[in-house]
Amino acid sequence: MGKTLHRRAAFLALARALVVGVRGGPGVGARVAALPRMILATVRGRYDGGLRLALMTAAAAYIVSPVDVLPELGLALLGLADDAVMVTWLAGSVLAETERFLEWEARQASVVPGEMAG
């Protein structure tokens, strides 16, 4: 019974985070929806996330790479630990960068394009 309650509480917390966001920040849905806009703004040179996006892409490629299967076969837990570290870093980076992008996007909406008068 106790495990079921913990599992239910975990799913409820995840659902709340998806809808409302953690600590008052944007929800996971808003962050996922921001990813294509963030990539496009970076490619167009409007947003300065190029290096961070490159590092996140490299981490994702490392995680799904079939070359990485070999350490898991021979080194068992140590081979899985490097993947766990990469997944944790990637998740944290995506959360931080999408929050940073959404804040940047909100500031851009309040800026009126043009030249300064003076």
Tab-separated table of N, CA, C and O in Angstrom, residues 3-18:
chain	number	residue	atom	x	y	z
A	3	LYS	N	3.944	1.767	-1.207
A	3	LYS	CA	4.579	2.018	-2.495
A	3	LYS	C	3.587	2.636	-3.473
A	3	LYS	O	3.939	3.493	-4.262
A	4	THR	N	2.340	2.161	-3.423
A	4	THR	CA	1.306	2.698	-4.302
A	4	THR	C	1.064	4.163	-4.005
A	4	THR	O	0.929	4.975	-4.930
A	5	LEU	N	1.046	4.539	-2.729
A	5	LEU	CA	0.844	5.946	-2.362
A	5	LEU	C	2.008	6.805	-2.827
A	5	LEU	O	1.805	7.908	-3.333
A	6	HIS	N	3.233	6.300	-2.672
A	6	HIS	CA	4.405	7.059	-3.130
A	6	HIS	C	4.377	7.234	-4.644
A	6	HIS	O	4.676	8.303	-5.158
A	7	ARG	N	4.015	6.172	-5.341
A	7	ARG	CA	3.946	6.235	-6.797
A	7	ARG	C	2.867	7.221	-7.235
A	7	ARG	O	3.074	8.020	-8.146
A	8	ARG	N	1.720	7.181	-6.566
A	8	ARG	CA	0.625	8.097	-6.905
A	8	ARG	C	1.039	9.539	-6.635
A	8	ARG	O	0.784	10.430	-7.446
A	9	ALA	N	1.717	9.782	-5.525
A	9	ALA	CA	2.183	11.134	-5.202
A	9	ALA	C	3.197	11.617	-6.229
A	9	ALA	O	3.192	12.786	-6.618
A	10	ALA	N	4.056	10.722	-6.693
A	10	ALA	CA	5.047	11.100	-7.700
A	10	ALA	C	4.364	11.482	-9.009
A	10	ALA	O	4.726	12.484	-9.640
A	11	PHE	N	3.364	10.701	-9.424
A	11	PHE	CA	2.644	11.033	-10.651
A	11	PHE	C	1.865	12.338	-10.517
A	11	PHE	O	1.795	13.129	-11.460
A	12	LEU	N	1.277	12.577	-9.355
A	12	LEU	CA	0.566	13.842	-9.137
A	12	LEU	C	1.525	15.024	-9.183
A	12	LEU	O	1.211	16.070	-9.761
A	13	ALA	N	2.714	14.873	-8.597
A	13	ALA	CA	3.716	15.946	-8.637
A	13	ALA	C	4.162	16.212	-10.068
A	13	ALA	O	4.320	17.362	-10.470
A	14	LEU	N	4.355	15.147	-10.844
A	14	LEU	CA	4.739	15.313	-12.248
A	14	LEU	C	3.646	16.018	-13.028
A	14	LEU	O	3.913	16.939	-13.799
A	15	ALA	N	2.406	15.624	-12.810
A	15	ALA	CA	1.285	16.260	-13.506
A	15	ALA	C	1.199	17.740	-13.145
A	15	ALA	O	0.982	18.589	-14.013
A	16	ARG	N	1.391	18.055	-11.871
A	16	ARG	CA	1.372	19.447	-11.440
A	16	ARG	C	2.497	20.238	-12.107
A	16	ARG	O	2.314	21.373	-12.546
A	17	ALA	N	3.674	19.647	-12.196
A	17	ALA	CA	4.811	20.322	-12.821
A	17	ALA	C	4.557	20.553	-14.302
A	17	ALA	O	4.947	21.588	-14.853
A	18	LEU	N	3.890	19.603	-14.962
A	18	LEU	CA	3.588	19.769	-16.376
A	18	LEU	C	2.618	20.918	-16.612
A	18	LEU	O	2.735	21.655	-17.580
